C-alpha atoms as one frame of an Amber mdcrd trajectory, in Angstrom:
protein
   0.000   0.000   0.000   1.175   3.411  -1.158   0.719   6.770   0.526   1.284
   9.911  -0.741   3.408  12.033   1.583   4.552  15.723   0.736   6.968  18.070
   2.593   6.030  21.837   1.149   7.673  25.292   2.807   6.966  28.720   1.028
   8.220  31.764   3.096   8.175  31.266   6.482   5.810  28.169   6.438   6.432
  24.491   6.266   4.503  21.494   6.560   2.223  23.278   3.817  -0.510  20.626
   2.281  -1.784  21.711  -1.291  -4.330  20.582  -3.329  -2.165  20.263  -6.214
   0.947  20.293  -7.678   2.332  20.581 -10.675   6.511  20.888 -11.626   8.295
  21.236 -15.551  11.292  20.865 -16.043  13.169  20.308 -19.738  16.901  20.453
 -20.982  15.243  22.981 -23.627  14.480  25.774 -21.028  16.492  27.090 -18.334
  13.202  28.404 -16.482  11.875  24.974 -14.082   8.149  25.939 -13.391   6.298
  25.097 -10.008   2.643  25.565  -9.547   0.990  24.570  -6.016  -2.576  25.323
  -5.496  -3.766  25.751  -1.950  -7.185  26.615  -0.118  -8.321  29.950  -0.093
  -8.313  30.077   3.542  -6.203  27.936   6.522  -5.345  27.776   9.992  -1.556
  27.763  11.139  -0.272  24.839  13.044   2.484  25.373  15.909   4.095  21.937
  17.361   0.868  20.333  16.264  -1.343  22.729  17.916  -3.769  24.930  15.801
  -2.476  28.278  17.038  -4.941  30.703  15.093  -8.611  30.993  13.507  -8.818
  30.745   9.481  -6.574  32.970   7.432  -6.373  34.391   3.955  -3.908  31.924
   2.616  -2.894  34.841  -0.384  -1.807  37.352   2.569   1.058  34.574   4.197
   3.165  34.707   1.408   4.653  37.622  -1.579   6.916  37.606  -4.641  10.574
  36.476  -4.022   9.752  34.014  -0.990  11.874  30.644  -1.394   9.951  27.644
  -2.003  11.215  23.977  -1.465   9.205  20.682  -2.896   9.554  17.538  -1.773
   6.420  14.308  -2.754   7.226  11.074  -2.532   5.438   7.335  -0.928   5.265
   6.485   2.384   7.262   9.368   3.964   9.873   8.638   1.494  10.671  12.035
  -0.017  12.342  13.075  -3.363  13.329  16.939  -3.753  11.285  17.720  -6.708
  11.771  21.714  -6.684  13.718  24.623  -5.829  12.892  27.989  -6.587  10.792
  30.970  -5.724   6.817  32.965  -6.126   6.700  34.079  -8.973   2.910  35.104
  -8.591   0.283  34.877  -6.886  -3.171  34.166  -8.515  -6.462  35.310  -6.763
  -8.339  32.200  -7.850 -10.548  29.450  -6.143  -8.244  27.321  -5.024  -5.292
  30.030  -4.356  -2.835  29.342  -7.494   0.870  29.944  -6.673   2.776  30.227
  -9.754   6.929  29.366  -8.604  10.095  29.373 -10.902  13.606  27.705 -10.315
  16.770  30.122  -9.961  16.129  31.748 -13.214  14.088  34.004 -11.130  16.997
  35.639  -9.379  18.163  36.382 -12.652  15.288  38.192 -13.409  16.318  40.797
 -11.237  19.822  41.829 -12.754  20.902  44.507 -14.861  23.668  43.649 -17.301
  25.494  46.172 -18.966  28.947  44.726 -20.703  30.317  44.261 -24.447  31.865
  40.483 -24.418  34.807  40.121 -27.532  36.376  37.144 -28.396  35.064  35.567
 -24.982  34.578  31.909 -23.550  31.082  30.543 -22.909  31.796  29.853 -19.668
  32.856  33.458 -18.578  29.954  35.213 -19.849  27.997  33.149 -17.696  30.073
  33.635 -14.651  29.574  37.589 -15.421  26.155  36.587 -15.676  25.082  34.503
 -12.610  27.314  36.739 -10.239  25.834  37.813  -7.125  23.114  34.876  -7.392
  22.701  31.625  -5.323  23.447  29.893  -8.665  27.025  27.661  -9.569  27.766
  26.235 -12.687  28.297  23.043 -13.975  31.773  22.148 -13.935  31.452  20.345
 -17.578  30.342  24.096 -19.532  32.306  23.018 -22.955  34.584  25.639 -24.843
  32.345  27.544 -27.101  33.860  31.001 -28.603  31.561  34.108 -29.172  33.002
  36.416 -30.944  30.694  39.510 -29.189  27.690  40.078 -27.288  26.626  43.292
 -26.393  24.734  43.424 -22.839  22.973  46.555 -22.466  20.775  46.347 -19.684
  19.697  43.029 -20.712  18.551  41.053 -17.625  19.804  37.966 -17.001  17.082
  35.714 -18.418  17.663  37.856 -21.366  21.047  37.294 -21.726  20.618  33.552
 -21.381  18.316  34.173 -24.265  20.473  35.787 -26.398  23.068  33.272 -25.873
  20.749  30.500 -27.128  19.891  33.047 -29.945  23.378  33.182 -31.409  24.117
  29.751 -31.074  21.248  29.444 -33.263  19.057  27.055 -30.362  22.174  24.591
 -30.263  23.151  25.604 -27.356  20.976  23.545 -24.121  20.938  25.445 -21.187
  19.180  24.153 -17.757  19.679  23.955 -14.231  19.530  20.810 -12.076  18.687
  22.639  -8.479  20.862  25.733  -8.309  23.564  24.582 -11.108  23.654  26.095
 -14.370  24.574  24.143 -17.502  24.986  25.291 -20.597  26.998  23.451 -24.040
  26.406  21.978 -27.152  25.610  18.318 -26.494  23.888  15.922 -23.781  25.954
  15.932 -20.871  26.694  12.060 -20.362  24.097  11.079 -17.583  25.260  11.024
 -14.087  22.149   8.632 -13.335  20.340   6.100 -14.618  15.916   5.249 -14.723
  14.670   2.352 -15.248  10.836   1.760 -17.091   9.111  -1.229 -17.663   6.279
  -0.768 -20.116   3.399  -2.690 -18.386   4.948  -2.698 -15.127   5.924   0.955
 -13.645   4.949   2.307 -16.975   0.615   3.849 -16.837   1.129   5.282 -20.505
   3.118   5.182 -23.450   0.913   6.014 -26.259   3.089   8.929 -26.927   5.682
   7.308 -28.193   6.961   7.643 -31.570   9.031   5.680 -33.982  11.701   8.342
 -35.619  14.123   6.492 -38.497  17.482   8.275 -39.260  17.138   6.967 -42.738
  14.187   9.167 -42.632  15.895  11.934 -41.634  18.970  12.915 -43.647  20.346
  16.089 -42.756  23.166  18.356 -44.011  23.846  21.350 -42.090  25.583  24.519
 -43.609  27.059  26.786 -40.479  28.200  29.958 -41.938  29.905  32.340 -39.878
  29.802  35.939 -41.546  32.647  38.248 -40.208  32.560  42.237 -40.158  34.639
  42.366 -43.653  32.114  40.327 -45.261  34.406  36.765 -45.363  32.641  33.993
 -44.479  33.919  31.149 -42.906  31.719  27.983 -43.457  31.295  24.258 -42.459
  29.061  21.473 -43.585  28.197  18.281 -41.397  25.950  15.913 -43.045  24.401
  12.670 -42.101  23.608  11.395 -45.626  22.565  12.503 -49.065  20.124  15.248
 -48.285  19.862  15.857 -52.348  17.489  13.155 -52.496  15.357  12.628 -49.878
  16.699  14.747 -47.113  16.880  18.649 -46.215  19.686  21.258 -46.070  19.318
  23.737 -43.138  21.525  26.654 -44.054  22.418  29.012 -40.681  23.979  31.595
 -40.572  25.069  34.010 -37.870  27.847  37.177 -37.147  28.298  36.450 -33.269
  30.486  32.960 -34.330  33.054  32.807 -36.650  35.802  30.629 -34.636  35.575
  27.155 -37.289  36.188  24.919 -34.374  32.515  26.741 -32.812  30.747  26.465
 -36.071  31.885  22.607 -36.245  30.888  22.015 -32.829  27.491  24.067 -33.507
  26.826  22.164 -37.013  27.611  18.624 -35.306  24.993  19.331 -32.330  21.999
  20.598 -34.506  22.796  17.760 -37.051  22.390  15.198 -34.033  19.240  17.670
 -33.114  17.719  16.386 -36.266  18.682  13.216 -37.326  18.617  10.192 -34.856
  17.376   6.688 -35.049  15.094   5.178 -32.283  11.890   6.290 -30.234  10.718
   9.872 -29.195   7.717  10.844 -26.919   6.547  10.922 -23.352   5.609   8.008
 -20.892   3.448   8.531 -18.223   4.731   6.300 -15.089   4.790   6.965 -11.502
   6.848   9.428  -8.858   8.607   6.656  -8.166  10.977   6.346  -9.551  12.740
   9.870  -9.099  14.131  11.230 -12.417  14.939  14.284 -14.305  15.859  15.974
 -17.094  19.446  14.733 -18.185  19.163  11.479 -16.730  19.375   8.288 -18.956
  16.271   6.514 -19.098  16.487   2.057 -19.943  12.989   1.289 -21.321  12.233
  -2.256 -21.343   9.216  -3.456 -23.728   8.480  -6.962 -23.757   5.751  -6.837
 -25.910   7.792  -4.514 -28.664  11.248  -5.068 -27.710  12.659  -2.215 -30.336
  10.949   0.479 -28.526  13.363  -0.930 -25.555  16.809   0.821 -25.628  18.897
   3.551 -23.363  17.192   7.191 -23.927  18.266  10.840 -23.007  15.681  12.230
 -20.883  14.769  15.508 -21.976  12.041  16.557 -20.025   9.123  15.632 -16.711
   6.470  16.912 -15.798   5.315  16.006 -11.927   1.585  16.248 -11.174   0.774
  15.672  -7.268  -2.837  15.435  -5.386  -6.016  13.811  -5.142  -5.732  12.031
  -8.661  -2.301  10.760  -7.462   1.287  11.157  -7.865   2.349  10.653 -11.532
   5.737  11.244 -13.930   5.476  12.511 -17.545   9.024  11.683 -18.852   9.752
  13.227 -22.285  12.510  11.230 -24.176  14.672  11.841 -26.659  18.116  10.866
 -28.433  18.940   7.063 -28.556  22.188   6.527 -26.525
């Protein structure tokens, strides 16, 4: 017999007990989303003693308050989120809307001109001052110049993806940052059984690599109009594939572009299974973790997957995992 158990603090509060939950997170967006719904009213508990009369849930908590999640079975907790209110929604029940440490990026002003610069340092520039560390595994990546003029830091994150023309992944696991041009290789390991800890896996869909030839043309444009250009291709995209032709003036390094033209070639062409299972909390997983699916029944859908994004939903309907997955290992 499973119980569901959660641990939930906003502010100065803990112990709090929602009606529902509901947490994304994806290696495609730096910005993890919380949202916990509560009653409109409560009463406050003090060493297990109701201490006060009802209260007007809204007026406990403001903008900026820290906010810890933890659900799990049987008081067996997993730390699902970290982050802060974003907003607070005057609804029926009381919608709090949270985000991960993005938000405290939200509230910088950024005003630098980058040239010739490492990845890695903008972001340091960035993140300074913040509760946020990065990943120690950031990959060399050359920008040639970014112009920060009082750009937030959200924005700047943005305009990094932006010039690496959205082959750059950037996303935070808790308080660390990453950001480079391919899958970091997964620290941890899920395991699904379809038909056994699996609910749903209609979602899933068969993607061929024969089916999806790709050459990619990175073209780096300097300021006295040379270009400096590099091709990756994964088969003959003359006949049944397709050419994607990018160009941008904030790379130019070759070694860059190569690294760029490799990842969004890999983006779009790759043999196996894509889609979402639905499964259960347990077990704990995240974006960035490798997911084993097992299928008895269809043992090609089985094989080692990146996970690419969840999506926790918590409350009266149950505790439940939507794993996104992506790129066969």
């Amino acid at each position: 017999m499973f119980s569901l158990c959660s641990k939930i603090s906003m502010g100065q509060f803990v112990g709090i007990k929602p009606n529902e939950v509901k947490i994304d997170k994806s290696i495609f967006e730096f910005v993890d989303k919380a949202t916990i719904k509560l009653p409109i009213t409560a009463r406050i508990k003090r060493d297990g003693e109701i201490i006060t009369t009802s209260i007007e849930t809204a007026k406990q908590f403001k903008e900026g308050d820290f906010v810890k999640i933890e659900l799990g079975y049987n008081k067996q907790y997993y730390s699902e989120f970290e982050g802060f209110i974003a907003r607070i929604n005057f609804t029926q029940p009381l919608e709090v809307e949270c985000e991960g440490y993005s938000y405290q990026l939200r509230k910088k002003t950024l005003l630098k001109t980058f040239v010739n610069a490492q990845l890695k340092d903008i972001l340091k520039f960035i993140i300074e001052g913040t509760d946020i560390k990065l990943d120690a595994d950031i990959p060399i990546f050359k920008i040639e110049k970014m112009v920060l003029a009082k750009h937030n830091g959200v924005e700047a994150l943005e305009m990094i993806k932006k010039i690496s023309a959205g082959t750059i992944r950037m996303y935070f696991t808790g308080k660390i940052l990453y950001a480079g041009l391919l899958y970091l290789p997964p620290k941890k390991t899920v395991k699904y059984l379809i038909g056994w800890n699996v609910i749903k896996d209609n979602n899933l869909k068969l993607r061929e690599a024969k089916n999806q030839e790709v050459t990619v043309n990175m073209i780096g444009e300097k300021k006295d109009g040379s270009k400096v250009k590099v091709i990756t291709s994964s088969g003959k995209a003359g006949t049944r594939g397709e050419t994607k032709v990018i160009k941008t003036h904030a790379v130019t390094d070759e070694a860059t572009l190569k690294a760029m033209a490799a990842a969004k070639q890999k983006q779009l062409s790759f043999n196996g299974y894509e889609g979402k299972i639905t499964a259960f909390g347990s077990p704990y997983c995240e974006p960035g973790y490798k997911c084993e699916l097992g299928d008895n029944k269809y043992k090609e859908r089985g094989g080692n997957y990146i996970v690419e994004s969840t999506s926790v939903t918590y409350g009266m309907s149950g505790y439940r995992r939507t794993v996104g997955i992506g790129a066969k290992l």
